[in-house]
Coordinates of C-alpha atoms in Angstrom, one line a residue:
Chain A
M1 CA 0.0 0.0 0.0
S2 CA 1.3 3.5 -0.9
Y3 CA 0.4 6.7 0.9
H4 CA 1.2 8.8 -2.1
A5 CA -1.5 10.2 -4.5
N6 CA -2.7 7.9 -7.3
E7 CA -2.9 9.2 -10.8
R8 CA -6.3 10.7 -10.2
G9 CA -5.0 12.6 -7.2
Y10 CA -6.6 10.4 -4.5
Y11 CA -5.1 9.4 -1.2
G12 CA -7.4 6.6 -0.2
E13 CA -10.9 8.2 -0.4
F14 CA -9.5 11.7 -0.1
G15 CA -8.4 14.2 -2.8
G16 CA -9.6 14.4 -6.3
A17 CA -10.6 17.5 -8.2
F18 CA -14.1 18.8 -7.1
I19 CA -14.0 21.9 -9.3
P20 CA -16.6 23.7 -11.4
E21 CA -16.1 23.3 -15.1
M22 CA -14.7 26.9 -15.3
L23 CA -11.6 25.6 -13.5
Y24 CA -11.3 22.3 -15.4
P25 CA -9.0 23.6 -18.2
N26 CA -6.7 25.3 -15.8
C27 CA -6.3 22.2 -13.6
E28 CA -6.2 19.9 -16.5
E29 CA -3.3 21.8 -18.2
L30 CA -1.4 21.6 -14.9
R31 CA -2.3 17.9 -14.4
Q32 CA -1.1 16.9 -17.8
N33 CA 2.2 18.8 -17.5
Y34 CA 3.4 18.9 -13.9
L35 CA 5.1 15.5 -13.7
K36 CA 6.6 15.9 -17.2
I37 CA 8.0 19.4 -16.4
M38 CA 9.3 18.3 -13.0
A39 CA 11.1 15.4 -14.6
E40 CA 13.0 17.6 -17.1
P41 CA 16.7 17.7 -16.2
S42 CA 16.8 21.5 -16.9
F43 CA 13.9 22.0 -14.4
Q44 CA 15.6 19.9 -11.8
E45 CA 18.9 21.7 -12.3
E46 CA 17.3 25.2 -12.1
F47 CA 15.2 24.2 -9.1
H48 CA 18.1 22.8 -7.1
Q49 CA 20.4 25.6 -8.0
L50 CA 17.9 28.1 -6.7
L51 CA 17.2 26.1 -3.5
K52 CA 21.0 26.1 -2.9
D53 CA 22.0 29.6 -3.8
Y54 CA 18.9 31.6 -3.2
V55 CA 17.0 29.7 -0.5
G56 CA 20.1 28.5 1.4
R57 CA 19.6 24.8 1.2
P58 CA 20.4 22.3 2.5
T59 CA 19.0 23.5 5.8
P60 CA 20.9 22.0 8.8
L61 CA 19.7 19.0 10.7
Y62 CA 20.6 20.1 14.1
F63 CA 21.0 17.8 17.1
A64 CA 19.3 19.7 20.0
E65 CA 21.3 18.5 22.9
R66 CA 19.8 20.4 25.8
L67 CA 16.3 19.8 24.5
S68 CA 17.1 16.1 24.1
K69 CA 18.5 15.9 27.6
K70 CA 15.3 17.5 29.1
Y71 CA 13.0 14.9 27.4
N72 CA 15.5 12.0 27.6
T73 CA 15.5 11.2 23.9
K74 CA 17.4 12.2 20.8
I75 CA 15.8 15.2 19.2
Y76 CA 16.9 16.6 15.8
L77 CA 15.6 19.8 14.4
K78 CA 15.2 20.2 10.7
R79 CA 16.0 23.9 10.4
E80 CA 13.5 25.2 7.8
D81 CA 13.4 28.4 9.8
L82 CA 16.8 29.2 8.2
C83 CA 15.3 29.3 4.7
H84 CA 15.2 32.6 2.9
T85 CA 11.9 34.4 3.9
G86 CA 11.9 32.5 7.2
A87 CA 10.0 29.3 6.5
H88 CA 9.7 26.2 4.3
K89 CA 7.0 28.0 2.2
V90 CA 9.6 29.2 -0.3
N91 CA 10.5 25.6 -1.4
N92 CA 7.1 25.4 -3.0
T93 CA 7.0 28.9 -4.5
I94 CA 10.4 28.4 -6.1
G95 CA 9.1 25.2 -7.7
Q96 CA 5.8 26.7 -8.8
I97 CA 7.3 29.8 -10.3
L98 CA 9.5 27.7 -12.5
M99 CA 6.5 25.6 -13.4
A100 CA 4.5 28.7 -14.3
K101 CA 7.3 30.0 -16.5
R102 CA 7.5 26.7 -18.4
L103 CA 3.7 26.8 -18.8
G104 CA 4.1 30.2 -20.4
K105 CA 2.2 32.1 -17.7
H106 CA 2.7 35.8 -17.2
R107 CA 0.8 36.5 -14.1
I108 CA 0.8 34.9 -10.6
I109 CA -1.9 34.8 -8.0
A110 CA -1.8 33.4 -4.5
E111 CA -3.8 33.3 -1.3
T112 CA -2.3 34.0 2.1
G113 CA -3.4 33.8 5.7
A114 CA -0.8 35.2 8.0
G115 CA 1.2 36.4 5.0
Q116 CA 4.0 33.8 5.0
H117 CA 3.0 32.2 1.7
G118 CA 2.2 35.6 0.3
V119 CA 5.7 36.8 1.1
A120 CA 7.3 33.7 -0.3
T121 CA 5.2 34.1 -3.5
A122 CA 6.0 37.8 -3.8
T123 CA 9.6 37.0 -3.4
V124 CA 9.9 34.5 -6.2
C125 CA 7.8 36.8 -8.5
A126 CA 10.3 39.6 -7.8
L127 CA 13.1 37.2 -8.5
M128 CA 11.6 36.3 -11.9
G129 CA 10.1 39.7 -12.8
I130 CA 6.5 38.4 -13.0
E131 CA 3.3 40.2 -12.0
C132 CA 2.0 39.1 -8.6
V133 CA -1.4 39.5 -6.9
V134 CA -1.9 38.1 -3.4
Y135 CA -5.4 37.7 -1.9
M136 CA -5.6 38.1 1.8
G137 CA -8.6 38.3 4.1
E138 CA -9.4 41.8 5.2
I139 CA -9.2 40.8 8.8
D140 CA -5.8 39.2 8.3
I141 CA -4.5 42.4 6.5
A142 CA -5.3 44.3 9.6
R143 CA -3.6 41.9 12.0
Q144 CA -0.5 41.1 9.9
A145 CA 0.7 44.5 8.8
P146 CA 4.4 43.7 8.6
N147 CA 3.9 40.9 6.1
V148 CA 1.5 43.1 4.0
A149 CA 4.3 45.7 3.9
R150 CA 6.9 43.0 2.9
M151 CA 4.7 41.9 0.0
K152 CA 4.3 45.5 -1.2
M153 CA 8.0 46.1 -1.0
L154 CA 8.5 43.0 -3.1
G155 CA 6.3 44.5 -5.7
A156 CA 3.1 42.5 -5.2
E157 CA -0.4 43.8 -5.1
V158 CA -2.2 42.7 -2.0
R159 CA -6.0 42.5 -2.6
P160 CA -8.3 42.2 0.4
A161 CA -10.8 39.4 0.5
T162 CA -14.0 40.9 1.8
S163 CA -16.4 38.0 1.4
G164 CA -17.5 35.5 4.0
S165 CA -15.4 35.5 7.1
K166 CA -12.7 37.6 5.5
T167 CA -9.8 35.2 6.4
L168 CA -7.7 32.5 4.8
K169 CA -10.5 30.4 3.4
D170 CA -12.1 33.4 1.8
A171 CA -8.7 34.6 0.4
T172 CA -8.5 31.2 -1.2
N173 CA -12.0 31.5 -2.6
E174 CA -11.0 34.9 -4.1
A175 CA -7.8 33.5 -5.6
I176 CA -9.8 30.7 -7.2
R177 CA -12.4 33.2 -8.6
D178 CA -9.5 35.3 -10.0
W179 CA -8.2 32.1 -11.7
I180 CA -11.7 31.4 -13.2
N181 CA -11.7 34.9 -14.6
N182 CA -8.1 34.7 -16.0
P183 CA -7.8 31.1 -17.2
V184 CA -5.2 31.6 -19.9
D185 CA -2.3 33.8 -18.7
T186 CA -2.4 33.2 -14.9
H187 CA -0.9 30.5 -12.7
Y188 CA -2.3 30.1 -9.2
I189 CA 0.4 29.3 -6.6
I190 CA -1.4 27.5 -3.8
G191 CA 0.6 27.6 -0.6
S192 CA -0.2 24.2 0.9
V193 CA -1.0 20.6 0.1
V194 CA -4.7 21.5 -0.4
G195 CA -6.9 22.3 -3.4
P196 CA -7.8 20.2 -6.4
H197 CA -5.5 17.6 -7.9
P198 CA -2.7 18.0 -8.9
Y199 CA -1.9 20.7 -6.2
P200 CA -1.6 18.5 -3.1
D201 CA 0.8 16.1 -4.9
M202 CA 2.7 18.9 -6.7
V203 CA 3.2 20.9 -3.5
A204 CA 4.2 17.8 -1.6
R205 CA 6.8 16.9 -4.2
F206 CA 8.3 20.4 -4.0
Q207 CA 8.4 20.2 -0.2
S208 CA 9.8 16.7 -0.3
V209 CA 13.3 18.2 -0.4
I210 CA 12.9 18.4 3.4
S211 CA 12.8 14.7 4.0
E212 CA 15.2 14.0 1.2
E213 CA 17.8 16.0 3.0
V214 CA 16.9 14.5 6.4
K215 CA 17.7 11.1 5.0
S216 CA 21.3 11.9 3.9
Q217 CA 21.9 14.1 6.9
L218 CA 20.8 11.5 9.4
L219 CA 23.0 8.9 7.6
E220 CA 25.9 11.1 8.3
K221 CA 25.1 11.8 11.9
E222 CA 23.5 8.5 13.1
G223 CA 24.6 6.0 10.5
R224 CA 21.1 5.4 9.3
E225 CA 18.7 7.1 6.9
N226 CA 15.5 6.6 8.8
P227 CA 14.6 8.3 12.1
D228 CA 12.2 6.5 14.5
F229 CA 9.8 9.4 14.4
V230 CA 9.2 12.5 12.3
V231 CA 7.1 15.2 13.8
A232 CA 5.5 18.2 12.1
C233 CA 2.7 20.7 12.7
V234 CA -0.3 20.6 10.3
G235 CA -2.5 23.4 9.2
G236 CA -3.1 22.7 5.5
G237 CA 0.0 20.5 6.0
S238 CA 2.7 21.5 3.5
N239 CA 5.7 21.4 5.9
A240 CA 4.4 18.1 7.3
A241 CA 4.0 16.7 3.8
G242 CA 7.6 17.6 3.0
A243 CA 8.9 16.2 6.2
F244 CA 6.9 12.9 5.9
Y245 CA 7.3 12.5 2.2
H246 CA 10.2 10.0 1.9
F247 CA 9.1 8.1 5.0
L248 CA 5.4 7.6 4.1
D249 CA 5.9 4.1 2.7
T250 CA 8.5 3.2 5.4
P251 CA 6.3 1.8 8.2
E252 CA 9.2 1.6 10.7
V253 CA 9.3 5.4 10.7
G254 CA 6.5 6.8 13.0
I255 CA 4.7 9.8 11.6
I256 CA 3.4 12.4 14.1
A257 CA 1.2 15.2 12.9
V258 CA 0.5 18.0 15.3
E259 CA -2.7 20.1 15.0
A260 CA -3.7 23.3 16.8
A261 CA -6.2 22.7 19.5
G262 CA -6.6 26.5 20.0
K263 CA -8.2 27.1 23.4
G264 CA -9.0 23.4 23.7
I265 CA -10.5 20.9 21.2
H266 CA -14.0 21.3 22.5
S267 CA -13.8 24.9 23.4
G268 CA -15.5 26.0 20.1
E269 CA -12.2 27.8 19.3
S270 CA -9.9 25.2 17.7
A271 CA -8.4 24.2 14.5
A272 CA -7.9 20.5 15.3
T273 CA -9.4 19.2 12.0
S274 CA -8.8 15.5 12.5
A275 CA -10.7 15.6 15.8
L276 CA -13.5 18.0 14.7
G277 CA -13.7 17.6 11.0
K278 CA -16.0 15.4 8.8
V279 CA -15.5 14.3 5.3
G280 CA -16.5 17.0 2.8
I281 CA -15.3 19.2 0.0
I282 CA -13.2 22.3 0.5
H283 CA -11.4 24.3 -2.2
G284 CA -11.8 21.5 -4.7
S285 CA -10.6 18.7 -2.5
K286 CA -12.4 15.9 -0.7
T287 CA -10.9 15.8 2.8
L288 CA -11.7 16.2 6.5
L289 CA -13.0 19.7 7.2
M290 CA -14.7 21.6 10.0
Q291 CA -18.2 22.3 9.1
T292 CA -21.8 22.7 10.4
P293 CA -24.1 19.7 10.2
D294 CA -25.6 21.5 7.2
G295 CA -22.3 21.4 5.3
Q296 CA -21.3 25.1 5.8
I297 CA -17.6 25.5 6.3
T298 CA -16.8 27.0 9.7
E299 CA -14.1 29.3 10.8
P300 CA -11.3 27.7 12.9
Y301 CA -9.2 29.3 15.6
S302 CA -5.6 29.1 16.6
I303 CA -3.1 31.5 18.1
S304 CA -1.0 30.5 15.1
A305 CA -2.3 32.1 12.0
G306 CA -0.6 29.4 9.9
L307 CA -2.6 26.6 11.4
D308 CA -6.1 28.0 11.3
Y309 CA -7.3 26.4 8.1
P310 CA -10.7 24.6 8.4
G311 CA -9.5 21.7 6.4
V312 CA -6.4 19.6 6.1
G313 CA -4.6 18.3 3.0
P314 CA -6.1 15.0 1.6
L315 CA -2.7 13.3 2.3
H316 CA -3.1 14.0 6.0
A317 CA -6.8 13.1 6.1
H318 CA -5.7 9.7 4.7
L319 CA -2.8 9.4 7.2
Y320 CA -5.3 10.0 10.0
T321 CA -8.1 7.7 8.9
S322 CA -5.8 4.9 7.9
G323 CA -3.9 5.1 11.2
R324 CA -0.6 5.6 9.5
G325 CA -0.1 8.9 11.2
E326 CA -0.4 9.7 14.9
F327 CA -2.3 12.9 15.4
I328 CA -1.8 15.0 18.5
S329 CA -3.4 18.4 19.2
I330 CA -1.7 21.1 21.2
T331 CA -3.4 24.1 22.8
D332 CA -2.3 27.7 22.4
D333 CA -0.8 27.7 25.9
E334 CA 1.2 24.5 25.4
A335 CA 2.6 25.8 22.1
M336 CA 3.6 29.2 23.5
K337 CA 5.4 27.5 26.5
A338 CA 7.2 25.1 24.2
G339 CA 8.3 28.0 22.0
L340 CA 9.8 29.9 24.9
D341 CA 11.4 26.6 26.1
L342 CA 13.2 26.3 22.7
C343 CA 14.5 29.9 23.0
K344 CA 15.9 29.3 26.5
L345 CA 17.3 25.8 25.8
E346 CA 18.7 26.1 22.3
G347 CA 18.8 29.8 21.4
I348 CA 16.2 29.4 18.6
I349 CA 13.0 31.5 18.4
P350 CA 10.5 29.3 16.6
A351 CA 7.4 30.2 14.7
I352 CA 4.3 29.5 16.8
E353 CA 3.3 26.9 14.2
S354 CA 6.5 25.0 14.8
S355 CA 6.1 25.5 18.5
H356 CA 3.1 23.2 18.3
A357 CA 5.3 20.4 17.1
L358 CA 7.8 21.0 19.9
A359 CA 5.1 20.9 22.5
I360 CA 4.4 17.2 22.1
F361 CA 7.4 16.2 24.3
K362 CA 5.7 17.2 27.5
D363 CA 3.2 14.3 27.3
R364 CA 4.3 12.1 24.4
K365 CA 7.2 10.1 25.8
F366 CA 9.9 8.5 23.6
K367 CA 12.6 6.0 24.3
E368 CA 16.1 7.2 25.2
N369 CA 17.6 5.9 22.0
D370 CA 14.7 7.0 19.7
V371 CA 15.8 9.4 17.0
V372 CA 13.0 12.0 16.7
V373 CA 13.2 14.6 13.9
V374 CA 11.1 17.7 14.4
N375 CA 10.5 19.9 11.4
L376 CA 11.1 23.4 12.6
S377 CA 9.1 24.9 9.8
G378 CA 9.6 28.6 10.4
R379 CA 11.2 31.2 12.6
G380 CA 9.5 33.3 15.1
D381 CA 10.3 36.9 13.9
K382 CA 6.8 37.2 12.4
D383 CA 5.3 36.2 15.8
L384 CA 7.1 38.6 18.0
Q385 CA 4.1 40.7 18.7
N386 CA 2.2 37.5 19.8
Y387 CA 5.0 36.4 22.0
I388 CA 5.2 39.9 23.5
D389 CA 1.5 40.0 24.2
Y390 CA 1.3 36.5 25.6
F391 CA 4.4 36.6 27.9
K392 CA 4.0 40.4 28.7
L393 CA 7.6 40.8 27.5
Chain B
M1 CA -42.0 12.8 -18.4
N2 CA -39.6 15.0 -16.5
R3 CA -40.9 18.6 -16.6
I4 CA -37.6 19.9 -17.8
K5 CA -37.6 17.6 -20.9
Q6 CA -41.2 18.5 -21.6
K7 CA -40.5 22.2 -21.4
L8 CA -37.5 21.9 -23.7
Q9 CA -39.7 20.4 -26.4
E10 CA -41.8 23.6 -26.6
D11 CA -41.1 25.7 -29.7
K12 CA -39.9 28.7 -27.8
K13 CA -36.8 30.3 -26.2
I14 CA -36.5 29.3 -22.6
L15 CA -36.1 32.0 -19.9
S16 CA -34.7 30.5 -16.7
I17 CA -34.3 32.5 -13.5
Y18 CA -32.0 31.8 -10.6
F19 CA -32.5 33.0 -7.1
T20 CA -30.9 32.1 -3.7
A21 CA -33.3 30.4 -1.3
G22 CA -33.8 32.3 1.9
Y23 CA -33.1 35.7 0.3
P24 CA -34.0 38.5 0.7
A25 CA -36.1 37.1 3.7
L26 CA -36.0 33.6 5.0
N27 CA -39.6 32.7 4.0
D28 CA -39.7 34.3 0.5
T29 CA -38.9 31.1 -1.4
A30 CA -42.4 29.9 -2.2
K31 CA -43.7 33.4 -3.1
I32 CA -40.8 34.0 -5.5
I33 CA -41.4 30.7 -7.2
Q34 CA -45.1 31.4 -7.6
D35 CA -44.6 34.9 -8.9
L36 CA -41.9 33.8 -11.4
E37 CA -44.3 31.1 -12.8
K38 CA -47.1 33.7 -13.0
S39 CA -44.8 36.1 -14.8
G40 CA -44.2 33.5 -17.6
V41 CA -40.8 32.3 -16.7
D42 CA -40.1 28.8 -18.1
L43 CA -37.7 27.3 -15.6
I44 CA -36.5 28.1 -12.1
E45 CA -33.2 27.4 -10.4
I46 CA -33.4 27.5 -6.7
G47 CA -30.0 28.3 -5.2
L48 CA -29.0 26.3 -2.1
P49 CA -26.8 28.8 -0.2
F50 CA -23.2 27.8 0.6
S51 CA -20.6 29.4 2.8
D52 CA -17.9 29.3 0.1
P53 CA -19.5 29.7 -3.3
L54 CA -16.3 29.8 -5.3
A55 CA -17.8 30.0 -8.8
D56 CA -19.9 33.0 -7.8
G57 CA -19.3 36.7 -8.0
P58 CA -20.1 39.3 -5.3
T59 CA -23.8 39.6 -6.0
I60 CA -24.7 35.9 -5.5
Q61 CA -22.1 35.5 -2.8
A62 CA -23.7 38.3 -0.8
S63 CA -27.2 36.7 -1.3
S64 CA -25.8 33.4 0.0
T65 CA -24.2 34.9 3.0
A66 CA -27.4 36.8 3.8
A67 CA -29.5 33.7 3.3
L68 CA -27.4 31.7 5.7
K69 CA -27.5 34.5 8.2
N70 CA -31.3 34.5 7.8
G71 CA -31.1 30.8 9.0
M72 CA -31.5 28.9 5.7
T73 CA -30.5 25.3 5.7
T74 CA -31.0 22.3 3.4
T75 CA -33.6 20.8 5.8
L76 CA -35.5 24.1 6.1
L77 CA -35.5 24.6 2.3
F78 CA -37.1 21.2 1.8
E79 CA -39.6 22.1 4.5
H80 CA -40.4 25.4 2.6
L81 CA -40.8 23.5 -0.6
K82 CA -42.8 20.5 0.6
D83 CA -46.2 21.8 -0.7
I84 CA -44.8 23.7 -3.7
R85 CA -46.3 21.3 -6.2
K86 CA -49.8 22.2 -5.0
T87 CA -49.4 25.7 -6.4
V88 CA -46.9 25.5 -9.3
S89 CA -46.2 23.2 -12.3
I90 CA -43.0 24.9 -13.6
P91 CA -39.8 22.8 -13.9
L92 CA -37.7 23.3 -10.7
I93 CA -34.0 22.8 -10.4
L94 CA -31.9 23.0 -7.3
M95 CA -28.5 24.6 -7.8
G96 CA -25.8 24.5 -5.2
Y97 CA -22.4 23.3 -4.2
F98 CA -21.7 19.7 -3.6
N99 CA -20.7 19.8 0.1
P100 CA -24.1 20.5 1.6
V101 CA -25.6 17.7 -0.5
L102 CA -22.9 15.3 0.6
Q103 CA -23.6 16.2 4.3
Y104 CA -27.3 15.7 3.8
G105 CA -26.5 12.4 2.2
V106 CA -26.7 12.2 -1.6
E107 CA -29.3 9.4 -1.6
A108 CA -31.5 11.1 1.1
F109 CA -31.1 14.4 -0.8
C110 CA -32.3 12.9 -4.1
Q111 CA -35.1 11.1 -2.4
K112 CA -36.4 14.3 -0.8
C113 CA -36.1 16.1 -4.2
E114 CA -38.3 13.4 -5.8
E115 CA -40.9 13.7 -3.0
I116 CA -41.1 17.5 -3.4
G117 CA -41.2 17.4 -7.2
I118 CA -37.7 18.8 -8.1
D119 CA -36.8 18.0 -11.6
G120 CA -33.1 18.5 -11.8
L121 CA -29.9 19.5 -10.1
I122 CA -27.0 21.7 -11.0
L123 CA -23.9 21.1 -8.8
P124 CA -21.0 22.8 -10.5
D125 CA -18.3 21.3 -8.3
L126 CA -19.5 17.7 -8.7
P127 CA -17.2 16.6 -11.6
L128 CA -18.4 14.5 -14.5
D129 CA -16.3 11.5 -13.7
V130 CA -17.3 11.3 -10.0
Y131 CA -21.0 11.8 -11.0
Q132 CA -20.7 8.9 -13.4
D133 CA -18.8 6.6 -11.1
E134 CA -20.7 7.2 -7.9
Y135 CA -24.0 9.1 -8.3
E136 CA -25.6 8.8 -11.7
S137 CA -27.7 5.7 -10.7
I138 CA -29.0 7.5 -7.6
F139 CA -30.0 10.7 -9.6
K140 CA -31.7 8.6 -12.2
K141 CA -33.6 6.4 -9.7
H142 CA -35.2 9.6 -8.3
G143 CA -36.0 11.1 -11.7
L144 CA -33.5 13.9 -11.4
I145 CA -31.7 15.4 -14.4
N146 CA -28.1 16.4 -13.7
V147 CA -27.1 19.5 -15.6
F148 CA -23.4 20.0 -16.6
L149 CA -21.6 23.2 -17.4
I150 CA -19.4 24.0 -20.4
T151 CA -17.3 27.2 -20.9
P152 CA -15.5 28.8 -23.8
Q153 CA -12.4 27.0 -22.7
T154 CA -14.0 23.5 -22.7
S155 CA -12.5 21.3 -25.4
D156 CA -14.6 19.8 -28.1
A157 CA -13.8 16.3 -26.9
R158 CA -15.0 17.2 -23.4
I159 CA -18.1 18.9 -24.7
N160 CA -19.0 15.8 -26.6
A161 CA -18.4 13.7 -23.4
I162 CA -20.6 16.1 -21.4
D163 CA -23.3 16.0 -24.2
E164 CA -23.2 12.2 -24.0
A165 CA -23.7 12.3 -20.2
S166 CA -26.4 14.9 -20.3
E167 CA -30.1 14.3 -20.7
G168 CA -31.8 17.6 -20.3
F169 CA -29.8 20.6 -21.4
I170 CA -26.3 21.9 -21.3
Y171 CA -25.5 24.9 -19.2
M172 CA -23.4 27.0 -21.4
V173 CA -21.3 29.5 -19.4
S174 CA -20.9 32.5 -21.7
S175 CA -17.4 33.6 -20.7
A176 CA -14.5 32.7 -18.5
S177 CA -15.8 34.3 -15.4
T178 CA -17.6 34.0 -12.1
T179 CA -21.3 34.8 -12.0
G180 CA -22.2 38.5 -12.5
A181 CA -18.7 39.4 -13.4
K182 CA -19.3 40.5 -16.9
E183 CA -22.3 42.1 -18.6
G184 CA -23.1 41.8 -22.3
F185 CA -21.4 39.9 -25.0
G186 CA -18.6 40.6 -27.5
P187 CA -17.2 38.9 -30.6
E188 CA -15.6 36.2 -28.4
Q189 CA -19.1 35.1 -27.3
S190 CA -20.5 35.2 -30.8
A191 CA -17.7 32.9 -32.0
Y192 CA -18.3 30.6 -29.1
F193 CA -22.0 30.5 -29.7
E194 CA -21.4 29.7 -33.4
R195 CA -18.9 27.0 -32.5
I196 CA -21.2 25.2 -30.1
A197 CA -24.2 25.6 -32.5
S198 CA -22.1 23.9 -35.3
M199 CA -21.3 20.9 -33.1
D200 CA -24.8 19.6 -33.5
L201 CA -25.1 18.4 -29.9
K202 CA -28.0 16.1 -28.9
N203 CA -28.9 18.3 -25.9
P204 CA -30.1 21.9 -26.3
Q205 CA -28.0 24.6 -24.7
I206 CA -29.1 27.3 -22.2
V207 CA -26.7 30.2 -21.8
G208 CA -25.8 31.6 -18.4
F209 CA -23.6 34.4 -17.0
G210 CA -23.8 37.9 -18.5
I211 CA -27.5 38.0 -19.2
S212 CA -29.4 40.9 -17.6
N213 CA -31.9 42.4 -20.0
A214 CA -33.9 42.0 -23.2
Q215 CA -30.9 42.7 -25.4
T216 CA -28.5 40.2 -23.8
F217 CA -31.3 37.7 -23.6
Q218 CA -31.8 38.0 -27.4
Q219 CA -28.1 37.8 -28.1
A220 CA -27.7 34.7 -25.9
T221 CA -30.6 32.9 -27.4
S222 CA -30.1 33.6 -31.1
K223 CA -28.1 30.4 -31.5
T224 CA -29.3 28.5 -28.4
K225 CA -32.4 27.2 -26.7
G226 CA -32.5 29.7 -23.9
A227 CA -30.8 31.8 -21.3
I228 CA -30.5 32.1 -17.5
I229 CA -30.6 35.2 -15.4
G230 CA -29.1 35.1 -11.9
S231 CA -27.2 38.1 -10.6
A232 CA -29.5 40.7 -12.3
F233 CA -32.5 39.1 -10.6
I234 CA -30.8 39.0 -7.2
K235 CA -30.1 42.7 -7.6
H236 CA -33.7 43.2 -8.4
L237 CA -34.6 41.4 -5.2
T238 CA -32.1 43.4 -3.2
Q239 CA -33.7 46.6 -4.4
N240 CA -37.3 45.7 -4.4
G241 CA -37.8 42.7 -2.2
V242 CA -40.4 40.3 -3.6
D243 CA -42.4 43.0 -5.3
G244 CA -42.5 43.6 -9.0
I245 CA -41.2 40.3 -10.1
D246 CA -43.6 40.4 -13.1
A247 CA -42.2 43.8 -14.1
F248 CA -38.7 42.4 -14.0
V249 CA -39.6 39.4 -16.1
G250 CA -41.7 41.6 -18.4
Q251 CA -38.7 43.7 -19.4
I252 CA -36.7 40.6 -20.5
R253 CA -39.2 39.5 -23.2

């Protein structure tokens, strides 16, 4: 059994392309070309060159000695926080901008919640000199001013999404509507392993560089390619997809996905999709999503803006329901404490998203000799105001 | 015979009107249907509101959000429609996104539609292959016609596949756009209408998107069987409530 997408974009019962006919030609063009283009030697060469020289890859696999001592196990941190723009997001936008160029597209659109994917998209558009429009919920624009400014400095136009709940899911709706209205010249750079086929698979492949590097780095440090566990936070799930990718079909590697419980799973303010979601359709994909009994999509909550998506990528829905993945949810409080803990023990200020992954060690015990790789998906600069407010710094 | 098929056999251009159930007020649905029939409309598309209508422009989005805020649900809509066949005989289509149908249960949803006297469904994000693999037999068992969309970007091969899978009419989206985004037609649409007309499809086509008045209705139907008005009618409801529906329809033809 494989945990990768089949040729129709299904992970078990999840995935597919539940899109209106207006989007069919766009997705079909991409579906027919993405594997072919990615396999071209010139594409691979350009992609890896940019990852090396521009993004700063490979990112280190760092043995966190003091953290390991505290939890009596061997914890390695995959330092995606050291990527250019501050998070793993850029791995995907580099891949997709090269894809867009080869498809002959002249205009890029993207959605963003907290602004991280928007910044990563604006960055690669500046790099390539391509027009960029980023949709962002009106509410998010107000609460993420520094990232809005970054996108503008990078030459992108930030368009407010004023429909629905005015946050990430509505920004995604607006980007999709833009793509419907501009089917020929525009490429839509989705920021996570969500959306219609082939996006979840394509984004996972671009992010898979994370686990590819982990294998060779671990071989060097531990004399073996496979860790006992790999841990990552999941909103839509792109950093997790990248960290899990090369271990999905290796059953001896435990996969741990960490979701945001917000103020508590049953508090009514949570983003723990595996616990609270039901099978449904969101943004063209069949997956687990948070919704009313009537099938209206609800607004999630997390202190971390990167984890408050009401769905989860179809890969992760499949990992959850098949039992391949262990899903743990972490509250705001637990995540914030774990984030501060990493600062004090290792001198690394993590993104609040990544802090959720770090927070599992308090209750989830590992053996002394277990090798546990935690994907440190992003750095905490963008979250400084949240940390200041929370800890009254 | 299914009321849609029967209507399509009439030697006339079809005027179809879309509105969102539960808008402008929660309990307006039955009155709007009755007034539309009295005004001489041929076909009605009742919109099932959805939180994330990604094929719709601002007008229909806003009506959906308002309808949900008013308290509209799938269950309540069925309740509002349960006696509708005592007062109207016009073909009725439910149009919405797939997720609410999936949550209600596709079989239960279709069963309920049959009980009420719904004649067809338009679910733009239920793709052709999934429909054929999983749901076609259920739709057919309950006498429901499933209407598929085509756009100017749809390839001839796919149009033929959709024509083959269709049994009522084909919903011909007039331009690459969301609903209500563009008004009127240019040379691009004329060429598209010509191209489809020359394909000699087995199903008649009804044009939607961009039709708002007598002129655009005539343009849209010169080569096709009919046209659908959605956003323009929603705007009328926003401005006038449920009054003057006959006047709105009267200025179309």
